[in-house]
Amino acid sequence: MKHLPKGWAVQPLSRLVTQPTSGVSVQGEEGPPQTGKPGVLRLSCVTAGRFNPHDVKTPLVSEVTRLATFAERNSILISRSNTPPLVGACAYVPKDFQDAFLPDTLWLLRPNDVTTVCMRWLSFVLLSSPYRLSLQRIASGTSESMKKIQKGAFLKLKIAVPPLPEQRKIAEILTTWDEALEKLDALIAAQERRKKSLMQQLFTGKTRLKGFDQSSGRTHGDKFGIYPIDWKRIQLGEVTREVFERNTGGADFPVLSCTKHHGLVLSQNYFGKRVHAEDTSSYRMVRRGEFAYATNHIEEGSIGFQDVCDAGLVSPIYTVFRTVDGVNDRYLFRLLKSTLLIHHYRINTSASVDRRGSLRYQEFAQISVWMPQKPEQIAIAKFFDIVDQTLALLRNQRSSLEQQKRGLMQKLLTGKLRTIQYKNDQPR
């Protein structure tokens, strides 16, 4: 703030907004609101600059009458109590939402004077990197998992304030970028829904790729579904073999972790720090083209195909296996991540011998699946490779647009890029 443009002024946040208000502490059931009764907004309703008024839980009846605050038009919601990465997250509220009360973990910020401050502009200021860092710094608490922002420190934050017309113009420009991002998000979500629907169709044989259907409409199946007559029911143990190789020499191979959405990833890159043991001599080897899953976490679909490096290591609690002839690796990987197989993991985990929530290879190998012949497997896998490439392009486009917006925010909110020309550098 050393080189402010003429016409700009540094003011404490207390000059721009009234005292923050919130609801009260509510113990609520996890579920939708009761019919005809307002619910309570979840803390997660405010994320990444967006407000989701439908992210609601059901409050206890005795608490409803004690709540008085709704999300109001032309206000800002800010997460004043949350985990360190999310504390201070805020979003602009464009209209009144009276279907859900505010919890005490959210603050509602109202303008002191609408003739001097544009609240949409202020929301972009509070979302910018410098202020996100400031909010992280002033958040306090004895627990690392939950921090709180105190009103006094919050209202003392210094804001570089341009004239109201410039505030409005900045807000208009950045809102246009947000609308473009929202359209991309909607397109990505639609593509993901389409992919999920196609997986349900192609992995059950309800839809066949051209040239592979030899069933003449005939079917067979089991209690989990009906499949084409030219598909075969097999147990996973018929097409896979467990791998027992360990890093007995203690060699310095990269350590991998398995995630629900991304499969196997480099552990240190994913967590941002080393979380594995220094001595990896007991770790399992997982070579390129092999599969691995955390034996006690597979029920969420945390299973991965190793195409990250030539050879890596996973924790001793992992199960590692490879495929045998007759199955395409990439087809099997997609099948193993499907909703039906996750259902199988949960059933078999609950029924496991040791009752500790684990699924060992012996139990995994007994899971039955229906599969087409290998040429059809390969074609289905290639089909979804194309679908994933389309999704990757859209996500990269979104990431690029987000980075451009952040660069533009930095210039607009510091006055390095002016939106209105003033005569003699003064407001007209």
XYZ file of C-alpha atoms in Angstrom, residues 57-426:
370
model
C -28.723 -29.401 7.623
C -31.735 -29.987 9.878
C -31.597 -28.181 13.242
C -33.022 -29.468 16.486
C -36.553 -28.121 16.937
C -35.648 -26.442 20.243
C -32.966 -24.368 18.522
C -34.993 -22.970 15.634
C -36.627 -20.113 17.532
C -33.264 -18.925 18.858
C -31.874 -18.264 15.398
C -32.468 -14.894 13.805
C -30.016 -14.301 10.961
C -30.518 -15.148 7.304
C -28.236 -14.549 4.337
C -29.186 -11.080 3.071
C -28.958 -9.423 -0.319
C -25.788 -7.370 -0.877
C -23.949 -8.885 2.089
C -20.855 -11.052 2.499
C -20.700 -14.369 4.329
C -17.359 -15.231 5.888
C -16.221 -18.410 7.622
C -14.994 -17.083 10.958
C -14.368 -20.530 12.489
C -12.932 -23.345 10.410
C -9.872 -25.461 9.675
C -6.739 -23.385 8.825
C -6.990 -23.679 5.026
C -10.661 -22.638 5.031
C -10.969 -20.134 7.871
C -11.717 -16.721 6.379
C -13.328 -18.108 3.208
C -16.008 -15.705 2.021
C -18.673 -15.219 -0.642
C -20.928 -12.425 -1.851
C -24.688 -12.907 -1.354
C -26.588 -11.494 -4.372
C -30.125 -11.836 -2.956
C -32.074 -12.716 0.187
C -32.093 -16.396 1.146
C -34.592 -17.150 3.915
C -34.718 -20.934 3.710
C -31.854 -21.429 6.161
C -30.469 -19.697 9.249
C -26.827 -18.805 9.793
C -24.781 -20.868 12.265
C -22.377 -19.174 14.641
C -19.444 -20.313 12.488
C -20.431 -17.841 9.750
C -20.425 -14.057 9.917
C -22.726 -11.821 7.914
C -21.096 -8.548 6.833
C -23.355 -5.612 5.919
C -22.214 -2.322 4.355
C -21.840 0.692 6.617
C -22.859 3.003 3.793
C -23.857 1.789 0.309
C -22.817 5.172 -1.104
C -19.175 4.520 -0.196
C -18.643 0.755 -0.540
C -19.548 -1.865 -3.131
C -19.885 -5.152 -1.246
C -19.229 -7.301 -4.309
C -15.911 -5.456 -4.773
C -15.115 -5.965 -1.088
C -15.746 -9.694 -1.417
C -13.073 -9.865 -4.139
C -10.681 -7.954 -1.880
C -11.183 -10.438 0.967
C -10.749 -13.321 -1.493
C -7.429 -12.009 -2.823
C -4.192 -13.711 -1.759
C -2.877 -10.930 0.545
C -6.096 -10.851 2.569
C -6.471 -14.626 2.637
C -2.995 -14.719 4.214
C -3.943 -11.938 6.636
C -7.050 -13.822 7.718
C -4.981 -16.973 8.239
C -2.538 -15.006 10.420
C -5.147 -13.435 12.682
C -7.029 -16.712 13.168
C -6.247 -18.163 16.584
C -7.019 -21.246 18.626
C -5.410 -23.987 20.673
C -6.413 -26.695 18.187
C -4.582 -27.102 14.878
C -7.763 -28.479 13.354
C -9.952 -25.444 14.149
C -9.119 -21.727 14.191
C -11.283 -18.685 14.940
C -11.094 -15.083 13.785
C -11.703 -12.469 16.476
C -13.896 -9.486 15.535
C -11.440 -6.891 16.820
C -8.536 -8.105 14.716
C -10.799 -8.644 11.719
C -12.242 -5.125 11.732
C -8.746 -3.600 12.014
C -7.686 -5.024 8.638
C -6.478 -2.214 6.377
C -8.150 -1.979 2.961
C -6.988 0.051 -0.057
C -10.280 1.650 -1.138
C -10.805 3.205 -4.591
C -13.689 5.589 -5.348
C -17.109 3.903 -5.530
C -17.395 4.034 -9.354
C -14.056 2.235 -9.645
C -15.097 -0.332 -7.022
C -18.186 -1.102 -9.070
C -16.241 -1.379 -12.321
C -13.689 -3.743 -10.739
C -16.525 -5.874 -9.350
C -18.227 -5.938 -12.766
C -15.065 -7.108 -14.541
C -14.214 -9.824 -12.020
C -17.829 -11.005 -11.877
C -17.682 -11.557 -15.645
C -14.664 -13.810 -15.132
C -16.476 -15.677 -12.353
C -19.444 -16.246 -14.650
C -17.107 -17.735 -17.275
C -15.622 -20.034 -14.610
C -19.097 -21.091 -13.478
C -20.033 -22.000 -17.059
C -16.901 -24.139 -17.323
C -17.706 -25.769 -13.972
C -21.215 -26.579 -15.219
C -19.772 -28.054 -18.434
C -17.268 -30.162 -16.491
C -20.008 -31.381 -14.138
C -22.200 -32.310 -17.120
C -19.321 -34.233 -18.726
C -18.667 -36.070 -15.448
C -22.350 -37.035 -15.179
C -22.264 -38.250 -18.781
C -19.146 -40.303 -18.069
C -20.748 -41.855 -14.992
C -23.857 -42.753 -16.968
C -21.801 -44.242 -19.802
C -19.784 -46.318 -17.342
C -22.971 -47.725 -15.854
C -24.171 -48.626 -19.361
C -20.942 -49.956 -20.917
C -19.683 -51.859 -17.876
C -22.970 -53.739 -17.557
C -23.475 -54.415 -21.277
C -26.715 -52.408 -21.409
C -25.027 -50.373 -24.143
C -22.518 -52.005 -26.503
C -19.901 -50.444 -28.755
C -20.464 -51.072 -32.451
C -19.274 -54.416 -33.744
C -19.028 -56.313 -30.444
C -22.571 -57.422 -29.630
C -22.892 -61.176 -30.253
C -25.710 -61.733 -27.752
C -28.736 -61.442 -30.107
C -30.523 -59.860 -27.149
C -30.056 -62.882 -24.887
C -28.991 -62.286 -21.275
C -27.984 -63.987 -18.069
C -26.908 -62.646 -14.679
C -26.944 -62.816 -10.914
C -28.492 -60.947 -7.998
C -26.400 -57.870 -8.838
C -27.507 -57.490 -12.459
C -28.374 -58.805 -15.910
C -25.611 -59.086 -18.538
C -25.331 -60.090 -22.236
C -25.074 -63.820 -22.916
C -21.645 -63.331 -24.524
C -20.205 -61.906 -21.273
C -18.581 -64.243 -18.770
C -18.862 -64.282 -14.983
C -15.456 -64.679 -13.328
C -13.859 -64.173 -9.940
C -11.137 -61.514 -9.685
C -8.722 -64.220 -8.564
C -9.040 -65.822 -12.030
C -7.551 -62.775 -13.765
C -5.208 -61.415 -11.051
C -2.295 -62.646 -8.937
C -1.042 -61.131 -5.689
C 2.505 -59.742 -5.706
C 4.685 -60.157 -2.603
C 7.875 -58.312 -3.618
C 9.334 -56.121 -0.860
C 12.066 -53.519 -0.749
C 14.332 -55.769 1.306
C 17.477 -53.926 0.257
C 16.096 -50.581 1.416
C 16.611 -48.995 -2.029
C 15.544 -45.392 -2.596
C 12.389 -45.867 -4.699
C 9.630 -43.211 -4.763
C 6.874 -43.837 -2.210
C 3.294 -43.846 -3.502
C -0.068 -43.374 -1.813
C -3.489 -44.384 -3.071
C -6.259 -41.770 -3.266
C -9.979 -42.158 -3.792
C -10.174 -39.984 -6.905
C -6.683 -40.063 -8.426
C -5.483 -43.601 -7.727
C -1.758 -43.952 -7.031
C 0.156 -40.676 -6.628
C 3.605 -39.643 -5.436
C 3.136 -39.398 -1.675
C 5.358 -36.387 -1.013
C 3.839 -34.351 -3.854
C 0.298 -35.149 -2.763
C 0.723 -34.393 0.953
C 3.310 -31.650 0.524
C 5.642 -33.369 2.967
C 7.116 -36.752 3.788
C 4.589 -38.921 5.614
C 6.239 -42.313 5.163
C 8.732 -44.034 7.424
C 12.444 -43.361 6.988
C 13.136 -47.100 6.808
C 11.269 -48.467 3.769
C 12.798 -51.957 3.782
C 9.439 -53.487 4.763
C 7.500 -51.559 2.087
C 5.932 -53.401 -0.836
C 7.227 -52.929 -4.349
C 4.653 -51.928 -6.956
C 5.980 -51.872 -10.489
C 4.533 -50.138 -13.523
C 1.443 -52.016 -14.707
C 0.580 -53.426 -11.261
C -2.333 -52.531 -8.980
C -2.363 -51.577 -5.308
C -4.897 -50.698 -2.633
C -4.753 -49.883 1.058
C -6.123 -53.065 2.606
C -8.120 -51.167 5.240
C -9.389 -48.299 3.007
C -10.620 -49.888 -0.205
C -14.303 -49.511 0.728
C -14.210 -45.930 -0.616
C -12.756 -47.050 -3.940
C -9.139 -46.237 -3.062
C -7.451 -48.537 -5.529
C -4.786 -47.556 -8.027
C -3.058 -48.637 -11.239
C 0.685 -47.944 -11.204
C 1.618 -45.826 -14.225
C 3.495 -43.161 -12.250
C 7.031 -44.579 -12.377
C 8.913 -47.748 -13.354
C 8.979 -48.959 -9.743
C 7.616 -47.496 -6.527
C 6.904 -48.405 -2.931
C 3.699 -48.573 -0.932
C 3.138 -49.054 2.788
C 3.211 -52.625 4.164
C -0.556 -52.351 4.791
C -1.164 -52.270 1.017
C -2.155 -55.201 -1.179
C -0.393 -55.404 -4.557
C -1.490 -57.535 -7.521
C -1.080 -57.847 -11.281
C -3.325 -59.154 -14.043
C -2.936 -62.325 -16.103
C -3.852 -63.016 -19.739
C -7.437 -62.420 -20.799
C -7.979 -59.014 -19.203
C -6.996 -55.485 -20.231
C -5.349 -53.551 -17.398
C -7.020 -50.221 -18.111
C -10.438 -51.809 -18.511
C -10.040 -53.649 -15.222
C -8.876 -50.497 -13.443
C -11.996 -48.604 -14.512
C -14.166 -51.568 -13.526
C -12.499 -51.744 -10.098
C -13.311 -48.045 -9.547
C -16.979 -48.453 -10.534
C -19.921 -47.994 -8.169
C -20.822 -51.699 -8.285
C -17.322 -52.831 -7.304
C -17.176 -50.274 -4.467
C -20.437 -51.832 -3.267
C -18.745 -55.251 -3.369
C -15.761 -53.946 -1.376
C -18.076 -52.629 1.337
C -20.023 -55.885 1.550
C -16.864 -57.983 1.759
C -15.134 -55.575 4.160
C -18.077 -55.803 6.560
C -17.972 -59.593 6.340
C -14.170 -59.925 6.618
C -12.843 -62.549 9.020
C -10.890 -60.184 11.278
C -13.757 -57.631 11.426
C -11.229 -54.770 11.304
C -12.534 -53.115 8.160
C -9.900 -54.626 5.895
C -10.163 -56.533 2.627
C -7.284 -58.913 2.087
C -6.435 -60.329 -1.309
C -7.981 -63.719 -0.473
C -11.371 -62.029 -0.038
C -10.812 -59.568 -2.896
C -10.028 -62.477 -5.242
C -13.422 -64.074 -4.522
C -15.406 -61.062 -5.788
C -17.298 -61.963 -8.962
C -17.545 -59.672 -11.997
C -19.027 -59.959 -15.483
C -16.655 -59.206 -18.341
C -16.721 -59.114 -22.156
C -13.989 -60.592 -24.325
C -10.631 -58.798 -24.316
C -11.089 -56.928 -27.654
C -14.260 -55.320 -26.288
C -12.481 -54.526 -23.026
C -9.754 -52.709 -24.973
C -12.324 -50.762 -27.018
C -14.230 -49.686 -23.891
C -10.982 -48.615 -22.195
C -9.972 -46.546 -25.251
C -13.437 -44.985 -25.373
C -13.084 -43.755 -21.811
C -9.521 -42.587 -22.478
C -11.038 -40.155 -24.991
C -13.718 -39.104 -22.494
C -10.999 -38.459 -19.893
C -8.932 -36.455 -22.389
C -11.926 -34.182 -22.998
C -12.380 -33.719 -19.258
C -8.658 -33.008 -18.816
C -8.797 -30.310 -21.520
C -11.756 -28.654 -19.806
C -10.045 -28.787 -16.401
C -6.836 -27.340 -17.857
C -8.861 -24.585 -19.506
C -10.496 -23.821 -16.172
C -7.156 -23.786 -14.357
C -5.709 -21.392 -16.934
C -8.745 -19.105 -16.670
C -8.500 -19.142 -12.863
C -4.816 -18.156 -13.012
C -5.582 -15.327 -15.438
C -8.332 -14.078 -13.147
C -5.989 -14.090 -10.139
C -3.413 -12.071 -12.067
C -6.098 -9.595 -13.112
C -7.378 -9.355 -9.515
C -3.906 -8.477 -8.270
C -3.635 -5.614 -10.785
C -7.181 -4.290 -10.344
C -7.268 -4.422 -6.549
C -3.951 -2.572 -6.194
C -4.633 0.063 -8.842
C -1.858 -1.115 -11.171
C -4.574 -1.476 -13.799
C -7.163 1.295 -13.779
C -10.727 0.778 -14.943
C -11.770 4.440 -14.947
C -9.725 7.394 -16.172
C -9.939 10.466 -13.941
C -9.069 13.984 -14.956
C -5.749 14.962 -13.312
C -5.794 11.556 -11.569
C -8.720 12.707 -9.414
